[in-house]
Amino acid sequence: MSAATVAVRTGLHRGRIEFRQGVTSGQDLWMTLYFPVFALVVMFFLRGRTVPGTDFSLGAQAVPGILGMNVVLVGLVAVAMVLTMDREDGTLLRAKATPNGVLGYVVGKVVSRAGMTVLGLLVPLLPSAFLFDGLRLGDAAAWLTLTWVLALGLVAVLPLGIVLGSLFESVQGLSVVTLAGMALMGVSGVFYPVTALPEWLQWIAQVFPIYWLGLGLRSALLPDALVMAEIGESWRHLETVGVLGAWAVLGLLLAPPVLRRMARRESGARMAARREKALRRPM
């Protein structure tokens, strides 16, 4: 058995262990679920308002976008934060010292964070079935669409999380990523149909995976009549595959060299310097 195969098997085992730890950790569960729960509460109070031109609840229309945004937050931002913290406490340095340890480390993180991302998607769906009318949660075709959109979306965002975690040396530095994510959320049709925004903002939204994740999830969970609220009055499945696929290819091409470069630069001295800097940081 090759060393790489052993590393992948070790990473899969590590990922399962980290996922079990995550679902029993209050902090990890809070990070995974706080946004969709908060957003669902907001949308519940907006359920009396309707999508322009229809009698469909605005709150129900926003549910898929909220879930898509949570996939980005947990699958991209959280991966970057975990990678950055592992640099600070020496976990990544120990992985570097093991043959093919970085490969096993990456596989483990992808498996554990993918599991937490799926959990963050499925858990809010249960109360949504009772809070909002009109969602296609009893349709097998809807779950099939949900599956391929989620799988492609994870492949699109997880490698980007690794890239971002490799570029920033501290969790504080990642705050700009979180702020950028919140700004994109506002223009990506999460809380309101993107067609209500100026055309130039619609073009910006369509560059990033948040919009396409939301669109794919809306096509799975919302009735076909709601397609009139979308750009071009179409669910645009081919375009969804194309854009998410392009982000996935970009991430998969960038993540390995960026991570290898970062791992080569890691040393005990750099880790000690970061730790000393953190201790001097004002509380």
Tab-separated table of C-alpha atoms in Angstrom:
chain	number	residue	atom	x	y	z
A	1	MET	CA	0.000	0.000	0.000
A	2	SER	CA	1.446	3.384	-1.008
A	3	ALA	CA	2.229	6.100	1.539
A	4	ALA	CA	-0.353	8.406	-0.046
A	5	THR	CA	-3.073	5.764	0.301
A	6	VAL	CA	-2.180	5.287	3.955
A	7	ALA	CA	-2.335	9.057	4.459
A	8	VAL	CA	-5.786	9.261	2.851
A	9	ARG	CA	-7.111	6.382	4.978
A	10	THR	CA	-5.672	8.029	8.077
A	11	GLY	CA	-7.262	11.319	7.057
A	12	LEU	CA	-10.670	9.678	6.600
A	13	HIS	CA	-10.391	8.133	10.056
A	14	ARG	CA	-9.305	11.439	11.531
A	15	GLY	CA	-12.172	13.229	9.802
A	16	ARG	CA	-14.732	10.848	11.324
A	17	ILE	CA	-13.253	11.385	14.791
A	18	GLU	CA	-13.240	15.178	14.402
A	19	PHE	CA	-16.840	15.117	13.157
A	20	ARG	CA	-17.941	13.155	16.237
A	21	GLN	CA	-16.103	15.651	18.417
A	22	GLY	CA	-17.776	18.509	16.574
A	23	VAL	CA	-21.326	17.272	17.069
A	24	THR	CA	-20.681	16.852	20.805
A	25	SER	CA	-19.039	20.267	21.208
A	26	GLY	CA	-21.320	23.132	22.148
A	27	GLN	CA	-18.950	25.664	20.609
A	28	ASP	CA	-18.770	23.858	17.258
A	29	LEU	CA	-22.528	23.364	17.130
A	30	TRP	CA	-23.075	27.026	17.931
A	31	MET	CA	-20.719	28.092	15.125
A	32	THR	CA	-22.542	25.779	12.731
A	33	LEU	CA	-26.133	26.600	13.628
A	34	TYR	CA	-26.246	30.157	14.953
A	35	PHE	CA	-26.601	31.836	11.564
A	36	PRO	CA	-29.387	29.658	10.066
A	37	VAL	CA	-31.342	29.683	13.339
A	38	PHE	CA	-31.076	33.472	13.661
A	39	ALA	CA	-31.975	33.982	10.000
A	40	LEU	CA	-34.937	31.603	10.220
A	41	VAL	CA	-36.279	33.578	13.184
A	42	VAL	CA	-36.017	36.798	11.156
A	43	MET	CA	-37.710	35.191	8.158
A	44	PHE	CA	-40.468	33.799	10.391
A	45	PHE	CA	-41.487	37.344	11.282
A	46	LEU	CA	-41.478	38.221	7.578
A	47	ARG	CA	-43.646	35.256	6.591
A	48	GLY	CA	-46.664	37.549	6.197
A	49	ARG	CA	-44.932	39.452	3.402
A	50	THR	CA	-44.984	37.981	-0.087
A	51	VAL	CA	-42.614	37.758	-3.044
A	52	PRO	CA	-43.550	40.605	-5.443
A	53	GLY	CA	-46.109	39.467	-7.983
A	54	THR	CA	-47.027	36.281	-6.058
A	55	ASP	CA	-48.814	35.208	-2.885
A	56	PHE	CA	-45.821	33.122	-1.741
A	57	SER	CA	-44.278	33.918	1.636
A	58	LEU	CA	-41.077	35.971	1.494
A	59	GLY	CA	-39.847	34.057	4.528
A	60	ALA	CA	-40.186	30.691	2.789
A	61	GLN	CA	-38.530	32.089	-0.357
A	62	ALA	CA	-35.469	33.072	1.696
A	63	VAL	CA	-34.961	29.667	3.374
A	64	PRO	CA	-32.846	28.114	0.560
A	65	GLY	CA	-30.641	31.203	0.363
A	66	ILE	CA	-30.081	31.109	4.116
A	67	LEU	CA	-29.041	27.469	3.895
A	68	GLY	CA	-26.694	28.245	0.995
A	69	MET	CA	-25.070	31.051	2.955
A	70	ASN	CA	-24.565	28.696	5.874
A	71	VAL	CA	-22.785	26.244	3.566
A	72	VAL	CA	-20.368	29.032	2.630
A	73	LEU	CA	-19.835	30.142	6.232
A	74	VAL	CA	-19.270	26.651	7.633
A	75	GLY	CA	-17.575	25.154	4.592
A	76	LEU	CA	-15.317	28.097	3.727
A	77	VAL	CA	-14.859	30.509	6.625
A	78	ALA	CA	-14.830	27.815	9.321
A	79	VAL	CA	-12.285	25.716	7.383
A	80	ALA	CA	-10.051	28.764	7.055
A	81	MET	CA	-10.386	29.532	10.776
A	82	VAL	CA	-9.597	25.952	11.817
A	83	LEU	CA	-6.557	25.839	9.542
A	84	THR	CA	-5.309	29.142	10.955
A	85	MET	CA	-5.763	27.982	14.553
A	86	ASP	CA	-3.954	24.729	13.802
A	87	ARG	CA	-1.010	26.762	12.560
A	88	GLU	CA	-0.951	28.707	15.823
A	89	ASP	CA	-1.059	25.698	18.162
A	90	GLY	CA	1.424	23.530	16.219
A	91	THR	CA	-1.017	20.930	14.853
A	92	LEU	CA	-0.018	21.650	11.265
A	93	LEU	CA	3.677	21.618	12.166
A	94	ARG	CA	3.296	18.118	13.603
A	95	ALA	CA	1.452	17.025	10.451
A	96	LYS	CA	4.297	18.408	8.349
A	97	ALA	CA	6.804	16.305	10.303
A	98	THR	CA	4.931	13.084	9.402
A	99	PRO	CA	5.360	11.469	5.958
A	100	ASN	CA	2.365	12.586	3.872
A	101	GLY	CA	1.000	14.093	7.084
A	102	VAL	CA	-0.248	17.249	5.352
A	103	LEU	CA	-2.277	15.132	2.906
A	104	GLY	CA	-3.865	13.209	5.773
A	105	TYR	CA	-4.512	16.460	7.611
A	106	VAL	CA	-6.305	17.994	4.613
A	107	VAL	CA	-8.426	14.882	4.026
A	108	GLY	CA	-9.422	14.845	7.689
A	109	LYS	CA	-10.422	18.513	7.684
A	110	VAL	CA	-12.413	18.169	4.462
A	111	VAL	CA	-14.318	15.147	5.809
A	112	SER	CA	-15.073	16.669	9.224
A	113	ARG	CA	-16.080	20.097	7.889
A	114	ALA	CA	-18.175	18.565	5.099
A	115	GLY	CA	-20.045	16.590	7.747
A	116	MET	CA	-20.615	19.697	9.863
A	117	THR	CA	-21.747	21.611	6.785
A	118	VAL	CA	-24.328	18.958	5.902
A	119	LEU	CA	-25.501	18.991	9.521
A	120	GLY	CA	-25.824	22.769	9.357
A	121	LEU	CA	-27.994	22.371	6.272
A	122	LEU	CA	-30.248	19.540	7.416
A	123	VAL	CA	-30.986	20.652	10.975
A	124	PRO	CA	-32.697	23.940	9.974
A	125	LEU	CA	-34.751	22.124	7.333
A	126	LEU	CA	-36.746	20.310	10.013
A	127	PRO	CA	-38.241	23.411	11.682
A	128	SER	CA	-38.659	25.015	8.246
A	129	ALA	CA	-41.159	22.291	7.361
A	130	PHE	CA	-43.359	23.542	10.220
A	131	LEU	CA	-42.607	27.276	10.077
A	132	PHE	CA	-43.135	27.870	6.355
A	133	ASP	CA	-45.687	26.629	3.849
A	134	GLY	CA	-44.893	25.672	0.267
A	135	LEU	CA	-41.412	24.125	0.601
A	136	ARG	CA	-41.010	20.900	-1.445
A	137	LEU	CA	-39.615	18.811	1.396
A	138	GLY	CA	-41.810	15.819	0.513
A	139	ASP	CA	-40.661	15.628	-3.133
A	140	ALA	CA	-38.009	13.024	-4.014
A	141	ALA	CA	-36.871	15.081	-7.023
A	142	ALA	CA	-36.281	18.024	-4.710
A	143	TRP	CA	-33.947	15.951	-2.532
A	144	LEU	CA	-32.080	14.718	-5.618
A	145	THR	CA	-31.481	18.302	-6.752
A	146	LEU	CA	-30.548	19.270	-3.200
A	147	THR	CA	-27.955	16.478	-3.132
A	148	TRP	CA	-26.082	17.406	-6.319
A	149	VAL	CA	-26.190	21.136	-5.571
A	150	LEU	CA	-24.823	20.547	-2.071
A	151	ALA	CA	-22.113	18.138	-3.305
A	152	LEU	CA	-20.939	20.545	-6.014
A	153	GLY	CA	-21.168	23.487	-3.636
A	154	LEU	CA	-18.973	21.743	-1.060
A	155	VAL	CA	-16.349	20.953	-3.701
A	156	ALA	CA	-16.468	24.636	-4.693
A	157	VAL	CA	-16.050	26.162	-1.225
A	158	LEU	CA	-13.949	23.726	0.839
A	159	PRO	CA	-10.730	24.130	-1.218
A	160	LEU	CA	-11.185	27.911	-1.100
A	161	GLY	CA	-11.359	27.676	2.697
A	162	ILE	CA	-8.005	25.881	2.667
A	163	VAL	CA	-6.533	28.589	0.431
A	164	LEU	CA	-7.741	31.382	2.718
A	165	GLY	CA	-6.519	29.578	5.824
A	166	SER	CA	-3.097	29.238	4.203
A	167	LEU	CA	-2.886	32.938	3.361
A	168	PHE	CA	-3.761	34.390	6.775
A	169	GLU	CA	-1.507	33.828	9.787
A	170	SER	CA	-4.071	34.676	12.487
A	171	VAL	CA	-7.774	34.285	13.142
A	172	GLN	CA	-8.025	38.063	13.506
A	173	GLY	CA	-6.776	38.450	9.945
A	174	LEU	CA	-9.691	36.354	8.710
A	175	SER	CA	-12.196	38.946	9.959
A	176	VAL	CA	-11.986	40.633	6.555
A	177	VAL	CA	-13.200	37.372	4.964
A	178	THR	CA	-16.197	37.254	7.297
A	179	LEU	CA	-17.060	40.884	6.543
A	180	ALA	CA	-16.787	40.221	2.814
A	181	GLY	CA	-19.082	37.196	3.206
A	182	MET	CA	-21.690	39.261	5.010
A	183	ALA	CA	-21.539	41.923	2.287
A	184	LEU	CA	-22.003	39.289	-0.426
A	185	MET	CA	-24.910	37.831	1.513
A	186	GLY	CA	-26.704	41.152	1.178
A	187	VAL	CA	-26.502	41.147	-2.630
A	188	SER	CA	-26.870	37.423	-3.360
A	189	GLY	CA	-30.617	37.000	-2.965
A	190	VAL	CA	-30.442	35.427	0.498
A	191	PHE	CA	-33.054	37.648	2.123
A	192	TYR	CA	-34.732	39.145	-0.941
A	193	PRO	CA	-35.010	38.260	-4.666
A	194	VAL	CA	-31.859	39.387	-6.426
A	195	THR	CA	-33.952	40.725	-9.321
A	196	ALA	CA	-35.075	43.552	-7.027
A	197	LEU	CA	-31.472	44.845	-6.902
A	198	PRO	CA	-29.793	47.145	-9.442
A	199	GLU	CA	-28.474	45.286	-12.464
A	200	TRP	CA	-24.814	45.994	-11.654
A	201	LEU	CA	-25.256	44.372	-8.224
A	202	GLN	CA	-26.899	41.369	-9.888
A	203	TRP	CA	-23.783	40.891	-12.024
A	204	ILE	CA	-21.519	41.077	-8.956
A	205	ALA	CA	-23.660	38.508	-7.134
A	206	GLN	CA	-23.436	36.082	-10.061
A	207	VAL	CA	-19.639	36.010	-9.935
A	208	PHE	CA	-19.545	34.308	-6.528
A	209	PRO	CA	-20.723	30.848	-5.425
A	210	ILE	CA	-23.101	32.158	-2.733
A	211	TYR	CA	-25.684	33.232	-5.301
A	212	TRP	CA	-25.485	29.975	-7.286
A	213	LEU	CA	-25.736	27.826	-4.172
A	214	GLY	CA	-28.828	29.768	-3.189
A	215	LEU	CA	-30.290	29.482	-6.679
A	216	GLY	CA	-29.698	25.715	-6.781
A	217	LEU	CA	-31.262	25.244	-3.377
A	218	ARG	CA	-34.225	27.416	-4.368
A	219	SER	CA	-34.751	25.263	-7.461
A	220	ALA	CA	-34.867	22.214	-5.183
A	221	LEU	CA	-37.078	23.545	-2.400
A	222	LEU	CA	-39.380	26.155	-3.943
A	223	PRO	CA	-42.350	25.573	-6.267
A	224	ASP	CA	-41.770	26.082	-9.990
A	225	ALA	CA	-44.020	29.152	-9.981
A	226	LEU	CA	-41.352	31.045	-8.011
A	227	VAL	CA	-38.945	30.850	-10.958
A	228	MET	CA	-40.520	34.094	-12.184
A	229	ALA	CA	-38.660	35.904	-9.385
A	230	GLU	CA	-35.273	34.737	-10.722
A	231	ILE	CA	-33.014	36.279	-13.334
A	232	GLY	CA	-34.285	35.222	-16.759
A	233	GLU	CA	-37.209	33.450	-15.063
A	234	SER	CA	-35.154	30.243	-15.073
A	235	TRP	CA	-33.492	28.033	-12.471
A	236	ARG	CA	-30.441	27.899	-14.793
A	237	HIS	CA	-29.169	24.499	-13.695
A	238	LEU	CA	-26.523	24.379	-16.438
A	239	GLU	CA	-25.175	27.780	-15.390
A	240	THR	CA	-25.193	26.651	-11.752
A	241	VAL	CA	-23.102	23.601	-12.639
A	242	GLY	CA	-20.782	25.758	-14.732
A	243	VAL	CA	-20.109	28.484	-12.151
A	244	LEU	CA	-19.849	26.190	-9.128
A	245	GLY	CA	-17.717	23.832	-11.213
A	246	ALA	CA	-15.412	26.696	-12.193
A	247	TRP	CA	-14.985	27.700	-8.534
A	248	ALA	CA	-14.322	24.047	-7.661
A	249	VAL	CA	-11.616	23.737	-10.341
A	250	LEU	CA	-10.050	27.026	-9.244
A	251	GLY	CA	-9.979	25.943	-5.615
A	252	LEU	CA	-8.618	22.482	-6.372
A	253	LEU	CA	-5.870	23.980	-8.513
A	254	LEU	CA	-4.891	26.620	-5.960
A	255	ALA	CA	-5.234	24.716	-2.683
A	256	PRO	CA	-2.410	22.127	-3.033
A	257	PRO	CA	0.426	24.523	-4.040
A	258	VAL	CA	-0.682	27.227	-1.596
A	259	LEU	CA	-0.911	24.741	1.265
A	260	ARG	CA	2.454	23.152	0.380
A	261	ARG	CA	4.085	26.572	0.275
A	262	MET	CA	2.616	27.482	3.647
A	263	ALA	CA	3.667	24.143	5.174
A	264	ARG	CA	7.249	24.561	3.926
A	265	ARG	CA	7.449	27.908	5.712
A	266	GLU	CA	6.211	26.519	9.023
A	267	SER	CA	8.783	26.035	11.763
A	268	GLY	CA	8.982	25.853	15.515
A	269	ALA	CA	10.443	29.348	15.623
A	270	ARG	CA	7.578	30.856	13.610
A	271	MET	CA	5.014	29.069	15.775
A	272	ALA	CA	6.713	30.317	18.970
A	273	ALA	CA	6.779	33.871	17.610
A	274	ARG	CA	3.046	33.760	16.826
A	275	ARG	CA	2.299	32.361	20.273
A	276	GLU	CA	4.334	35.084	21.972
A	277	LYS	CA	2.588	37.737	19.888
A	278	ALA	CA	-0.794	36.302	20.897
A	279	LEU	CA	0.171	36.421	24.589
A	280	ARG	CA	1.062	40.110	24.262
A	281	ARG	CA	-2.225	40.895	22.555
A	282	PRO	CA	-4.510	43.092	24.732
A	283	MET	CA	-7.420	41.163	26.219
